Amino acid sequence: MGLQPLEFSDCYLDSPWFRERIRAHEAELERTNKFIKELIKDGKNLIAATKSLSVAQRKFAHSLRDFKFEFIGDAVTDDERCIDASLREFSNFLKNLEEQREIMALSVTETLIKPLEKFRKEQLGAVKEEKKKFDKETEKNYSLIDKHLNLSAKKKDSHLQEADIQVEQNRQHFYELSLEYVCKLQEIQERKKFEFVEPMLSFFQGMFTFYHQGHELAKDFNHYKMELQINIQNTRNRFEGTRSEVEELMNKIRQNPKDHKRASQFTAEGYLYVQEKRPAPFGSNWVKHYCMYRKAAKKFNMIPFEHRSGGKLGDGEVFFLKECTKRHTDSIDRRFCFDIEAADRPGVSLTMQAFSEEERKQWLEALGGKEALSHSFNTAIIPRPEGNAQLDKMGFTIIRKCISAVETRGINDQGLYRVVGVSSKVQRLLSMLMDVKTCNEVDLENSADWEVKTITSAMKQYLRSLPEPLMTYELHGDFIVPAKSGSPESRVNAIHFLVHKLPEKNKEMLDILVKHLTNVSNHSKQNLMTVANLGVVFGPTLMRPQEETVAALMDLKFQNIVVEILIENHEKIFRTPPDTTFPEPTCLSASPPNAPPRQSKRQGQRTKRPVAVYNLCLELEDGDNPYPSKEDTPTSSLDSLSSPSPVTTAVPGPPGPDKNHLLADGGSFGDWASTIISSRKARAVYPCEAEHSSELSFEIGAIFEDVQTSREPGWLEGTLNGKRGLIPQNYVKLL
C-alpha cells in the first residue's frame, strides 16, 4: 500500500489520522528532496573531478538503484512501473561504463543539474513554503480558538458577536490554506515521476556522445528509449487529466463542504473541549479531544490531540452514553457547552464544549439531546443532477450525427477531441440537437457554422450529462480491477466479459462510440490521437465513480487503461461472445499473490550491454542519425498499457539461496545459472500463463525435462508434455 490519498473533506475535520497522512506525505517529499540534492551533488562531481569519475559513477548508480517512487493508491499503471524500473536500468548502465574514464561533456550541467535544481527549487521548495504557512496557520487558528472559548459569557453581546465573527473568519482562512496545501502535496507526489526522469534521459544522451560505443548502444536500446519516453508522456497526460478532475472536486468542496462529507461509520465526529476537574484551588482544565459517537451502540470514543507542537496523540477513552444535557451560560462561564452522563460510569458527568453554537446543536441531535436540527452530521452522497441527456432514440441519433460529421470533416484534425470548443457554441449546439423540433434541421456535415471542435465537445458533454456513466456505476469497480493487474490477455478477457454485462442500450452505445474511436486512432499519424491519448480523453467521460473522492480520482488512470483496451480490441469485445467460463471480476488475478515478476522478453534483446536512453529533444546530424525520422516517431503509446511493459528489470530468483542474482545486466546469471548449462530437470514453484507462442504454460508442480539456459536473459528452455518452449527462470526450481 502506497501513500494514502488526502481527502479535501478531511481538511474540515482535521482529524489526528488526517494529520498522520499529511506527515507521511511530507516525509516522502523530504526524502525525495534529500535524494535529488544528493544526486545533484554527484552530478557536479562528474564535471569537477574527471580523475574520480569511476567513483562518482558508482555512487550515482547506487543512489539510483536504491530509490523507489512512492505512489498514491493501491496500484500502479504499467507506465509508472516502467518509469520506476528505469532508475534501475540507468544504474546498470553506469556499472557497465565504470571502467571507461573518458571526459564527460560539460553539457551535463544543462541537461541534468539545472533541471533538477529547478524542480527542487520551484516545486519542492514551494511545498516547503506552503508547509511553513500551514504550520503557522494551524498554530494561529487553534490558539485563537483556545482564547476565544475562554471568553466570559458575561461580556457584552456585541463584543461576543465580534469575537465570533473574527474566529469564524480565521477558521475559514485556515480551511482555505489547508485545502491548497493538501492539493499541492498530492500534486508534487505525482509530478516528480516525470519531472525527475526526463532530465535523466538528457543526461544519458550526453554520456553517449563522449563514448566510443555510444553509437552502437543507442542502436541497441533505441526501442527502450522510445518506450520510456512514451511511458513518461502517458504518465504526464494522465497526470494532467487527473489534476483537472481533482481541482474540480476541490472547488466543489470549497463551495459546499457540508454537502461533500464522506460516509462515516460514526453518527457524529469532530473536536470537543472536555473539562478536566482538578482539586481546589486549581479549578479545571479544558483539553481538546477528537470525539466519535455511534448512535446504534451508544458508544462514545474520545482521544486527546494537540495540533500544535507537531501533533500529540494521547490515550483514548471509551464509554456508553446514558444521556446528554445542554448547559446554559448561567450555570457555566463558557458558551456552547453540554453535559454527557456515561451509563457505565455511575455518578460521572463530563462537560464538553463545541466550537460553535451550530456544532453544539449538531452534537445534541446526534447524542439525543433536547435540541435537534433537521439535518445530521454525516450527509449522504449528493446525487448528481440529471440533465435531459438519455440513452433513448434521440440520444443515439445525436451521437451518430456527431460521429458522422467528425469522420466526414475532421478525422485528420490534430488534437481531435483534445481541443475543446467555445462553451457558448457547444451549449447552443447541444440545445438544438436535444430539441426534437430542431435536431433534424442541424446539418453538421456540410455547414461551416459548426467547427469540428464544437461538435466533439458537444458529444463529450452529452455523454457526461447522462444520469449514469455509459459503463454504469454498478460495474465501475469491476472494470477497474483487471486494469490494475494481470497479464494483457487476462485484462482483455475480463473487459470482454464485463462489457457483455452492461445493459443492452449501454453496450450498443459503447459499441458505436468505441468503433468510432478505433477509426480515430487509425489516423493517429495525422491527428496525433493515439490510443493512449484517446484513453485520457474518454476515460472520465465513459467511466465515473458514484462518490467523488480523491481516492476515486486516483483511479482515473486505470479508467484510461480500460478505454485503451476497448479501442485496441473492439472487434473481439463487441463482435464475439465472452468466455462463459471466465471467472467473476473479483478473481481476475493473472498470477498468484506471492509469485515473482516475470522477466520481460523482446525481440533482439541485448546480451551484455546496458540500457541506452536518449532525449528526444536532442537531434544528431542527418548522416549520423540511427533513429527513425521525426514523422515515424509516435507521440504517445506504441503499445498501450494493455500490453506488457518491455522493460527488463532485476528479477528475484526462486526461493532459497539462489535469490540474490540480478539478471538485467545482460548475460551473466551468476552461480545459479552456471549450474544448468548441461540439461537438467526442474519443477514449477508458481503457475504461469504463456503470453507468446514461444512460451510454455504450466501449473505448480509441473516437471520440465531437458532444462537448459536460453539466449534470452532471465529465461530457460525446457520440455513439458512433449512441447519445448521458454520458461521464466524465477518460476522454477532445479531438481
XYZ file of C-alpha atoms in Angstrom:
735
model
C 0.000 0.000 0.000
C 1.437 3.381 -1.003
C 0.703 6.788 0.479
C -2.932 7.282 1.410
C -4.855 9.938 -0.551
C -5.561 13.180 1.292
C -9.295 13.905 1.072
C -10.281 17.561 0.836
C -13.280 16.947 3.096
C -10.872 15.881 5.858
C -9.433 19.404 5.875
C -12.585 20.479 7.704
C -12.448 17.654 10.269
C -8.670 17.943 10.669
C -8.606 14.596 12.465
C -5.483 13.040 14.020
C -5.361 10.459 11.255
C -5.591 13.183 8.638
C -2.566 14.839 10.238
C -0.734 11.498 10.230
C -1.386 11.124 6.498
C -0.133 14.674 5.889
C 3.064 13.881 7.791
C 3.561 10.742 5.704
C 3.349 12.836 2.504
C 5.702 15.434 3.965
C 8.206 12.764 4.982
C 8.160 11.288 1.481
C 8.753 14.723 -0.101
C 11.614 15.371 2.304
C 13.107 12.027 1.326
C 12.785 12.966 -2.340
C 14.300 16.386 -1.689
C 17.328 14.860 0.042
C 17.713 12.320 -2.740
C 17.644 14.953 -5.506
C 20.041 17.148 -3.538
C 22.473 14.257 -3.288
C 22.003 13.424 -6.960
C 22.824 16.999 -7.979
C 25.964 16.885 -5.869
C 27.013 13.654 -7.542
C 26.399 15.108 -10.997
C 28.669 18.068 -10.278
C 31.395 15.696 -9.168
C 31.345 14.169 -12.646
C 32.305 17.542 -14.116
C 34.738 18.754 -11.433
C 36.690 15.571 -10.868
C 37.380 13.540 -14.001
C 40.012 11.507 -12.151
C 37.338 10.305 -9.690
C 34.777 9.705 -12.430
C 34.549 5.993 -11.769
C 33.946 6.536 -8.045
C 31.330 9.198 -8.697
C 29.524 6.975 -11.191
C 29.476 4.114 -8.714
C 27.910 6.351 -6.068
C 25.470 7.763 -8.562
C 24.455 4.286 -9.677
C 23.982 3.212 -6.074
C 21.651 6.137 -5.418
C 19.565 5.356 -8.477
C 19.299 1.683 -7.631
C 18.091 2.282 -4.091
C 15.482 4.949 -4.829
C 11.914 3.865 -5.482
C 8.947 6.051 -6.300
C 6.062 6.031 -3.859
C 2.582 6.170 -5.335
C -0.875 7.207 -4.182
C -3.467 4.422 -4.101
C -3.286 0.643 -4.213
C -1.852 0.007 -7.696
C 0.310 1.499 -10.449
C -0.022 1.516 -14.212
C 2.408 -0.266 -16.498
C 3.795 3.141 -17.487
C 4.535 4.050 -13.862
C 6.048 0.628 -13.300
C 8.357 1.185 -16.260
C 9.311 4.638 -15.006
C 10.132 3.170 -11.607
C 12.174 0.360 -13.211
C 14.003 2.871 -15.393
C 16.108 4.026 -12.438
C 17.462 0.518 -12.017
C 18.127 0.377 -15.774
C 20.125 3.610 -15.514
C 22.046 2.172 -12.579
C 23.011 -0.913 -14.577
C 24.193 1.262 -17.442
C 26.545 3.210 -15.173
C 28.071 -0.018 -13.842
C 28.996 -1.064 -17.392
C 30.646 2.293 -18.134
C 32.616 2.403 -14.873
C 35.888 1.175 -16.430
C 35.941 3.876 -19.105
C 37.464 7.153 -17.951
C 36.833 9.475 -20.838
C 35.894 13.068 -20.241
C 32.216 13.757 -19.635
C 30.582 16.509 -21.630
C 30.095 19.885 -19.987
C 26.504 19.725 -21.169
C 25.745 17.652 -18.059
C 25.137 20.952 -16.300
C 22.434 21.963 -18.768
C 20.824 18.553 -19.231
C 20.838 17.272 -15.646
C 21.904 19.681 -12.947
C 19.812 22.725 -13.878
C 16.505 20.860 -14.440
C 16.867 19.063 -11.101
C 17.784 22.277 -9.308
C 14.819 23.980 -10.929
C 12.486 21.176 -9.871
C 13.857 21.173 -6.337
C 13.663 24.958 -6.021
C 10.367 25.647 -7.799
C 8.406 22.537 -6.838
C 9.817 21.043 -3.634
C 10.804 24.487 -2.372
C 7.268 25.750 -2.955
C 5.870 22.872 -0.899
C 8.233 23.737 1.955
C 6.956 27.319 1.952
C 3.371 26.070 1.927
C 4.190 23.837 4.898
C 5.533 26.800 6.870
C 2.330 28.752 6.173
C 0.200 25.730 7.059
C 2.006 25.128 10.366
C 1.820 28.820 11.219
C -1.916 28.991 10.475
C -2.513 25.819 12.485
C -0.841 27.410 15.487
C -2.731 30.652 14.982
C -6.120 29.010 14.419
C -6.147 26.764 17.449
C -4.571 29.390 19.663
C -7.333 31.800 18.675
C -9.975 29.153 19.327
C -8.495 28.480 22.769
C -8.523 32.179 23.571
C -11.996 32.646 22.127
C -13.550 29.815 24.068
C -12.128 31.247 27.281
C -14.139 34.452 26.803
C -16.560 35.067 29.589
C -20.193 34.675 28.643
C -20.932 37.768 30.731
C -19.263 40.086 28.277
C -21.404 42.330 26.086
C -23.247 40.632 23.226
C -21.642 42.979 20.716
C -18.207 42.035 21.980
C -19.017 38.335 21.814
C -20.526 38.626 18.324
C -17.449 40.481 17.090
C -15.232 37.759 18.580
C -17.365 35.037 16.943
C -17.016 36.682 13.537
C -13.262 37.021 13.953
C -12.865 33.355 14.885
C -15.056 32.180 12.029
C -13.117 34.287 9.516
C -9.872 32.874 10.830
C -11.220 29.303 10.616
C -12.317 29.806 7.016
C -8.880 31.173 6.155
C -7.320 28.129 7.788
C -9.566 25.784 5.789
C -8.665 27.581 2.546
C -4.960 27.235 3.294
C -5.411 23.596 4.306
C -7.180 22.786 1.021
C -4.422 24.400 -1.035
C -1.696 22.654 0.936
C -3.314 19.222 0.611
C -3.754 19.730 -3.142
C -0.105 20.831 -3.526
C 1.203 17.848 -1.535
C -0.548 15.343 -3.775
C 0.274 17.185 -6.970
C 4.015 17.141 -6.276
C 3.912 13.403 -5.459
C 2.564 12.729 -8.947
C 4.632 15.372 -10.735
C 8.019 14.113 -9.575
C 7.690 10.885 -11.567
C 8.193 12.600 -14.884
C 9.916 15.814 -13.757
C 12.817 13.768 -12.443
C 13.166 11.051 -15.077
C 13.188 13.401 -18.079
C 16.457 15.114 -17.066
C 17.938 11.655 -16.656
C 17.162 10.924 -20.297
C 19.017 14.064 -21.313
C 21.948 13.119 -19.108
C 22.377 9.788 -20.828
C 22.353 11.491 -24.229
C 25.442 13.411 -23.176
C 27.111 10.230 -21.958
C 26.744 8.512 -25.336
C 28.203 11.467 -27.183
C 31.552 11.058 -25.446
C 31.915 7.329 -25.541
C 33.115 5.364 -28.495
C 30.400 2.730 -28.055
C 27.610 5.269 -27.698
C 26.506 4.931 -31.307
C 26.106 1.158 -31.054
C 24.464 1.339 -27.638
C 21.915 3.820 -28.946
C 21.006 1.483 -31.804
C 20.615 -1.456 -29.429
C 18.441 0.416 -26.976
C 16.513 2.781 -29.195
C 13.354 0.763 -28.658
C 13.614 1.045 -24.870
C 14.357 4.752 -25.073
C 11.280 5.377 -27.193
C 9.071 3.344 -24.903
C 10.364 5.096 -21.786
C 9.665 8.466 -23.384
C 6.178 7.200 -24.160
C 5.794 5.975 -20.574
C 6.681 9.452 -19.356
C 4.356 11.163 -21.816
C 1.492 8.819 -20.952
C 2.050 9.443 -17.236
C 2.171 13.190 -17.856
C -1.047 13.087 -19.895
C -2.836 11.115 -17.196
C -1.494 13.480 -14.562
C -2.940 16.478 -16.400
C -6.324 14.776 -16.729
C -6.387 13.730 -13.091
C -5.258 17.133 -11.874
C -8.147 18.913 -13.603
C -10.619 16.465 -12.050
C -9.041 16.864 -8.594
C -9.158 20.656 -8.845
C -12.797 20.488 -9.880
C -13.576 18.333 -6.844
C -11.618 20.678 -4.584
C -13.635 23.658 -5.846
C -16.912 21.802 -5.283
C -15.932 21.007 -1.703
C -14.690 24.551 -1.157
C -18.090 25.939 -2.170
C -20.196 23.438 -0.196
C -18.042 21.498 2.279
C -21.053 20.207 4.213
C -22.567 18.649 1.104
C -19.480 16.582 0.350
C -18.808 14.877 3.647
C -17.769 11.283 3.201
C -19.908 8.485 4.530
C -18.684 7.520 8.001
C -19.235 4.708 10.456
C -19.859 7.336 13.135
C -23.105 9.229 13.685
C -21.055 12.239 14.731
C -17.360 13.052 14.953
C -15.222 16.100 15.480
C -13.324 18.099 18.080
C -14.728 18.959 21.516
C -13.092 20.534 24.538
C -13.556 18.329 27.614
C -13.442 19.792 31.118
C -10.999 18.027 33.406
C -11.739 18.913 37.015
C -8.846 19.334 39.426
C -8.756 19.655 43.212
C -9.348 23.096 44.674
C -7.955 25.670 44.392
C -6.676 24.693 40.954
C -10.077 24.844 39.281
C -10.479 22.973 35.983
C -8.611 22.433 32.750
C -10.088 22.163 29.240
C -8.446 19.639 26.904
C -9.196 19.279 23.205
C -10.344 15.767 22.191
C -11.310 14.196 18.892
C -14.674 12.589 19.642
C -16.597 9.886 17.775
C -20.101 8.599 18.537
C -22.043 5.582 17.225
C -25.719 6.081 17.876
C -26.779 2.446 17.361
C -24.445 1.180 20.096
C -24.483 4.441 22.105
C -20.699 4.156 22.148
C -18.649 7.324 22.663
C -14.901 7.471 21.919
C -12.665 10.437 22.667
C -8.945 10.870 22.073
C -6.905 13.880 23.273
C -4.999 15.506 20.433
C -2.981 18.700 20.304
C -2.370 20.136 16.820
C 0.398 22.386 17.974
C 3.921 21.124 18.669
C 3.695 18.658 15.790
C 0.511 16.945 16.919
C 0.473 14.881 20.118
C -1.932 11.936 20.308
C -2.963 10.871 23.804
C -4.648 7.788 25.236
C -8.288 7.412 24.259
C -11.346 6.748 26.405
C -14.486 4.773 25.570
C -17.828 4.797 27.387
C -21.513 4.226 26.693
C -23.873 7.206 26.610
C -26.734 7.449 29.091
C -27.982 10.965 28.408
C -26.951 14.364 27.113
C -27.996 17.731 28.557
C -27.484 21.224 27.228
C -25.662 23.651 29.563
C -26.786 27.265 29.793
C -24.396 30.148 30.391
C -25.998 30.899 33.778
C -24.535 27.609 35.065
C -21.069 27.793 33.451
C -18.825 30.613 32.319
C -18.353 29.174 28.833
C -20.525 29.015 25.733
C -21.528 26.072 23.547
C -21.357 23.573 26.432
C -23.302 20.392 27.179
C -23.044 17.563 29.704
C -22.741 13.854 28.999
C -23.540 11.149 31.527
C -21.979 7.700 30.990
C -24.088 4.586 31.521
C -21.064 2.543 32.626
C -19.739 5.244 34.979
C -22.425 5.941 37.614
C -22.263 9.424 39.046
C -19.720 10.640 36.494
C -20.689 13.556 34.267
C -18.480 15.115 31.583
C -18.821 18.719 30.448
C -17.932 19.343 26.821
C -17.613 22.466 24.707
C -18.223 22.648 20.957
C -16.538 25.126 18.620
C -19.776 26.982 17.855
C -23.498 27.023 18.616
C -24.251 25.271 15.332
C -21.857 22.455 16.142
C -23.336 22.124 19.631
C -26.796 21.709 18.113
C -25.463 19.022 15.794
C -23.889 17.144 18.681
C -27.100 17.459 20.736
C -29.073 15.984 17.860
C -26.675 13.083 17.385
C -26.463 12.373 21.136
C -30.218 12.601 21.666
C -30.136 15.941 23.486
C -33.067 18.302 23.745
C -32.225 20.467 20.746
C -32.046 18.929 17.277
C -31.563 20.069 13.715
C -33.312 18.822 10.603
C -30.021 17.522 9.200
C -27.491 15.054 10.558
C -23.724 15.048 10.927
C -22.976 12.625 8.118
C -24.502 13.911 4.941
C -25.462 11.281 2.401
C -23.908 11.260 -1.031
C -25.468 14.017 -3.083
C -26.843 12.543 -6.297
C -25.690 14.169 -9.479
C -28.314 16.336 -11.108
C -29.840 14.608 -14.082
C -29.954 16.532 -17.301
C -32.019 15.835 -20.404
C -29.390 13.517 -21.879
C -30.733 9.967 -22.116
C -29.893 6.699 -23.842
C -33.072 6.887 -25.925
C -33.740 7.150 -29.641
C -32.873 10.850 -29.566
C -29.598 10.144 -27.777
C -28.495 7.586 -30.369
C -29.439 9.999 -33.145
C -27.307 12.766 -31.628
C -24.225 10.563 -31.163
C -24.477 9.052 -34.654
C -24.945 12.505 -36.156
C -21.852 13.869 -34.388
C -19.709 10.827 -35.249
C -20.685 11.011 -38.915
C -19.749 14.688 -39.045
C -16.394 14.115 -37.332
C -15.430 11.237 -39.619
C -16.502 13.199 -42.695
C -14.931 16.541 -41.871
C -12.270 16.217 -39.188
C -10.852 12.723 -38.819
C -7.356 14.077 -39.561
C -7.588 17.237 -37.423
C -4.688 17.425 -34.977
C -5.742 17.109 -31.360
C -9.179 15.771 -32.258
C -11.272 15.524 -29.049
C -8.490 17.156 -27.010
C -9.023 20.629 -28.471
C -12.206 21.983 -26.876
C -14.799 24.238 -28.423
C -16.155 27.574 -27.195
C -18.527 26.844 -24.302
C -21.375 29.046 -25.547
C -21.291 27.468 -29.008
C -21.171 23.969 -27.536
C -24.218 24.660 -25.365
C -26.118 26.174 -28.280
C -25.391 23.130 -30.462
C -26.426 20.742 -27.696
C -29.674 22.627 -27.172
C -30.509 22.388 -30.859
C -29.587 18.698 -31.078
C -31.630 17.795 -27.991
C -34.705 19.633 -29.277
C -36.940 17.362 -31.370
C -38.055 20.328 -33.461
C -34.569 21.465 -34.482
C -32.460 18.282 -34.344
C -33.141 17.234 -37.956
C -32.503 20.753 -39.201
C -28.923 20.830 -37.876
C -26.517 19.998 -40.701
C -23.185 19.102 -39.116
C -21.540 17.514 -42.147
C -21.863 20.371 -44.626
C -22.394 23.503 -42.566
C -19.462 25.773 -41.778
C -21.409 27.159 -38.807
C -20.208 24.355 -36.578
C -16.485 23.746 -36.089
C -15.287 20.195 -35.563
C -14.070 21.048 -32.053
C -17.568 22.305 -31.221
C -19.088 19.012 -32.405
C -16.604 16.850 -30.469
C -17.070 18.919 -27.313
C -20.857 18.661 -27.626
C -20.654 14.892 -27.963
C -18.419 14.546 -24.909
C -20.685 16.892 -22.937
C -23.744 14.835 -23.890
C -22.113 11.611 -22.693
C -21.037 13.204 -19.418
C -24.546 14.584 -18.892
C -26.134 11.139 -18.833
C -27.807 10.332 -15.483
C -25.337 7.462 -15.146
C -21.994 6.972 -16.932
C -22.151 4.776 -20.008
C -20.262 1.958 -18.281
C -22.526 2.268 -15.182
C -21.839 2.863 -11.507
C -22.572 -0.764 -10.692
C -19.749 -2.164 -12.847
C -17.291 0.699 -12.294
C -15.233 -1.117 -9.675
C -15.293 -4.367 -11.649
C -13.870 -2.638 -14.744
C -11.060 -1.075 -12.669
C -9.885 -4.395 -11.135
C -8.382 -6.016 -14.264
C -6.749 -2.739 -15.324
C -4.670 -2.832 -12.144
C -3.234 -6.327 -12.508
C -2.948 -9.403 -14.644
C -1.481 -10.296 -17.998
C -2.544 -8.461 -21.183
C -4.680 -11.423 -22.237
C -6.458 -11.667 -18.884
C -7.196 -7.928 -18.954
C -8.813 -8.156 -22.364
C -10.829 -11.235 -21.356
C -12.041 -9.515 -18.200
C -13.137 -6.339 -20.018
C -14.759 -8.509 -22.703
C -16.720 -10.359 -20.026
C -17.829 -7.167 -18.263
C -18.902 -5.299 -21.403
C -21.459 -8.026 -22.049
C -22.874 -7.494 -18.560
C -23.802 -3.891 -19.435
C -27.456 -3.046 -20.146
C -28.215 -3.560 -23.835
C -28.581 0.144 -24.644
C -25.344 0.995 -22.859
C -23.487 -1.747 -24.716
C -24.925 -0.647 -28.064
C -23.932 2.984 -27.480
C -20.478 1.935 -26.267
C -20.028 -0.186 -29.403
C -20.869 2.765 -31.658
C -18.521 5.088 -29.803
C -15.554 2.690 -29.496
C -15.806 1.761 -33.177
C -15.503 5.459 -33.966
C -12.548 5.911 -31.579
C -10.820 2.956 -33.225
C -11.168 4.750 -36.545
C -9.787 7.942 -34.979
C -6.747 6.081 -33.630
C -6.115 4.564 -37.061
C -5.470 8.129 -38.290
C -3.129 8.983 -35.400
C -0.225 9.865 -37.718
C -2.302 12.807 -38.909
C -4.456 13.702 -35.872
C -1.878 12.683 -33.214
C -4.666 10.995 -31.233
C -3.157 7.646 -30.323
C -4.991 5.026 -28.296
C -3.356 6.339 -25.114
C -4.406 9.929 -25.868
C -7.982 8.848 -26.530
C -7.933 6.931 -23.240
C -7.018 10.130 -21.402
C -9.896 12.000 -23.048
C -12.626 9.367 -22.765
C -11.662 7.635 -19.508
C -13.539 10.149 -17.316
C -16.271 10.508 -19.961
C -17.306 6.846 -20.111
C -16.498 5.878 -16.514
C -17.184 7.713 -13.275
C -17.320 6.631 -9.613
C -20.581 7.263 -7.794
C -18.862 9.055 -4.921
C -16.346 11.755 -5.801
C -13.264 11.445 -3.595
C -9.559 11.966 -4.140
C -9.056 8.208 -3.757
C -11.539 7.589 -6.581
C -9.885 10.186 -8.803
C -6.518 8.476 -8.325
C -8.067 5.543 -10.201
C -8.687 7.792 -13.207
C -5.522 6.488 -14.899
C -6.949 2.963 -14.740
C -10.184 4.173 -16.345
C -7.999 5.370 -19.217
C -6.460 1.905 -19.492
C -9.920 0.313 -19.720
C -10.793 2.626 -22.623
C -7.481 1.773 -24.325
C -8.304 -1.932 -24.075
C -11.755 -1.317 -25.579
C -10.281 0.566 -28.547
C -7.476 -1.902 -29.244
C -9.788 -4.938 -29.016
C -13.031 -3.547 -30.411
C -13.747 -6.389 -32.826
C -13.177 -9.129 -30.267
C -15.064 -7.438 -27.436
C -18.146 -6.336 -29.368
C -18.338 -8.900 -32.163
C -17.698 -12.148 -30.279
C -19.317 -13.585 -27.152
C -17.198 -13.662 -23.995
C -15.850 -16.862 -22.500
C -18.692 -18.181 -20.314
C -16.191 -19.966 -18.088
C -14.337 -16.755 -17.317
C -14.192 -16.068 -13.540
C -16.012 -13.194 -11.895
C -14.031 -9.900 -11.762
C -13.127 -10.368 -8.093
C -10.993 -13.329 -9.147
C -9.204 -11.671 -12.041
C -5.640 -12.159 -10.868
C -3.201 -13.194 -13.552
C -0.625 -14.586 -11.174
C -0.619 -15.781 -7.557
C -0.137 -13.089 -4.898
C 3.341 -14.280 -3.983
C 4.601 -15.048 -7.478
C 7.701 -13.061 -8.504
C 7.589 -10.738 -11.515
C 8.401 -12.366 -14.822
C 11.464 -11.354 -16.770
C 10.335 -9.333 -19.772
C 11.382 -10.644 -23.200
C 11.596 -8.853 -26.527
C 12.930 -9.496 -29.969
C 16.619 -8.733 -30.400
C 17.221 -8.181 -26.712
C 20.750 -7.266 -25.647
C 23.196 -9.731 -24.141
C 25.910 -7.671 -22.456
C 25.070 -4.019 -22.982
C 23.375 -1.552 -20.664
C 20.236 0.355 -21.431
C 20.699 3.391 -23.686
C 18.308 6.294 -23.306
C 18.276 9.434 -25.427
C 16.497 12.699 -25.009
C 14.123 13.086 -27.915
C 14.718 16.828 -27.888
C 18.346 16.384 -28.982
C 18.999 15.713 -32.657
C 22.057 14.270 -34.453
C 23.351 15.195 -37.849
C 21.405 13.576 -40.673
C 24.281 11.312 -41.644
C 24.796 10.114 -38.046
C 21.192 9.643 -37.039
C 20.474 5.933 -36.429
C 16.856 6.640 -35.483
C 13.606 6.840 -37.428
C 12.631 10.197 -38.825
C 10.534 12.508 -36.691
C 7.445 11.686 -38.724
C 7.872 7.997 -37.900
C 8.253 8.587 -34.172
C 4.950 8.204 -32.313
C 3.764 10.955 -29.990
C 2.435 8.516 -27.466
C 1.935 4.854 -26.845
C 3.270 2.355 -29.391
C 1.874 -0.442 -27.304
C -0.582 0.983 -24.804
C -0.906 -0.063 -21.224
C -2.967 -3.065 -22.151
C 0.313 -4.550 -23.437
C 3.122 -5.829 -21.222
C 5.918 -3.485 -20.332
C 9.081 -4.405 -22.283
C 11.377 -3.248 -19.520
C 13.934 -5.771 -18.354
C 14.205 -5.446 -14.584
C 16.116 -7.004 -11.765
C 14.246 -10.191 -11.063
C 14.399 -12.150 -7.816
C 15.405 -15.773 -8.203
C 13.462 -18.721 -6.853
C 13.000 -19.024 -3.076
C 16.108 -20.182 -1.261
C 19.818 -19.434 -1.514
C 19.733 -18.552 -5.234
C 17.636 -15.433 -4.817
C 20.351 -12.789 -4.879
C 21.374 -12.544 -8.543
C 20.382 -9.658 -10.778
C 19.564 -10.578 -14.346
C 19.154 -7.229 -16.050
C 22.819 -6.526 -16.687
C 22.734 -8.884 -19.624
C 24.155 -12.353 -19.870
C 25.584 -13.321 -16.517
C 23.135 -15.134 -14.293
C 25.589 -15.940 -11.506
C 26.433 -19.280 -9.992
C 22.835 -20.493 -10.188
C 22.732 -20.239 -13.952
C 26.162 -21.772 -14.347
C 24.866 -24.998 -12.784
C 22.329 -25.554 -15.564
C 24.475 -25.302 -18.663
C 24.014 -29.044 -19.030
C 20.416 -30.233 -19.304
C 18.563 -30.937 -16.057
C 15.024 -31.305 -14.713
C 13.107 -28.550 -12.961
C 9.844 -28.225 -11.006
C 7.427 -25.263 -11.279
C 7.017 -23.397 -7.986
C 4.498 -20.904 -9.409
C 1.829 -21.234 -12.095
C 2.337 -19.352 -15.358
C 0.187 -18.445 -18.354
C 2.050 -18.129 -21.659
C 1.971 -14.670 -23.260
C 3.584 -15.792 -26.505
C 3.614 -18.917 -28.675
C 7.287 -19.497 -27.793
C 6.488 -19.748 -24.064
C 5.103 -22.638 -22.001
C 2.023 -22.534 -19.762
C 2.113 -24.625 -16.591
C 0.707 -25.180 -13.106
C 2.517 -25.556 -9.775
C 4.381 -28.855 -9.594
C 4.865 -29.327 -13.341
C 8.111 -31.209 -14.160
C 10.237 -29.942 -17.047
C 12.658 -32.162 -18.952
C 15.930 -31.205 -20.652
C 16.145 -27.752 -18.987
C 18.906 -25.553 -20.405
C 19.912 -21.903 -20.405
C 18.354 -19.719 -23.064
C 19.823 -16.923 -25.143
C 17.042 -14.758 -23.682
C 18.232 -13.272 -20.355
C 16.032 -14.362 -17.460
C 14.569 -17.342 -19.361
C 15.240 -21.074 -19.596
C 14.370 -23.589 -22.292
C 12.660 -26.835 -21.384
C 10.225 -29.535 -22.499
C 6.783 -30.115 -20.949
C 4.345 -32.754 -22.235
C 6.322 -33.095 -25.462
C 6.333 -29.330 -26.171
C 9.524 -27.290 -25.941
C 9.491 -23.620 -25.104
C 10.656 -20.775 -22.855
C 10.219 -20.801 -19.051
C 10.645 -17.778 -16.689
C 13.789 -18.630 -14.729
C 12.435 -17.392 -11.386
C 9.283 -19.555 -11.681
C 11.053 -22.935 -11.366
C 13.393 -24.813 -9.037
C 16.081 -27.143 -10.355
C 15.911 -30.792 -9.304
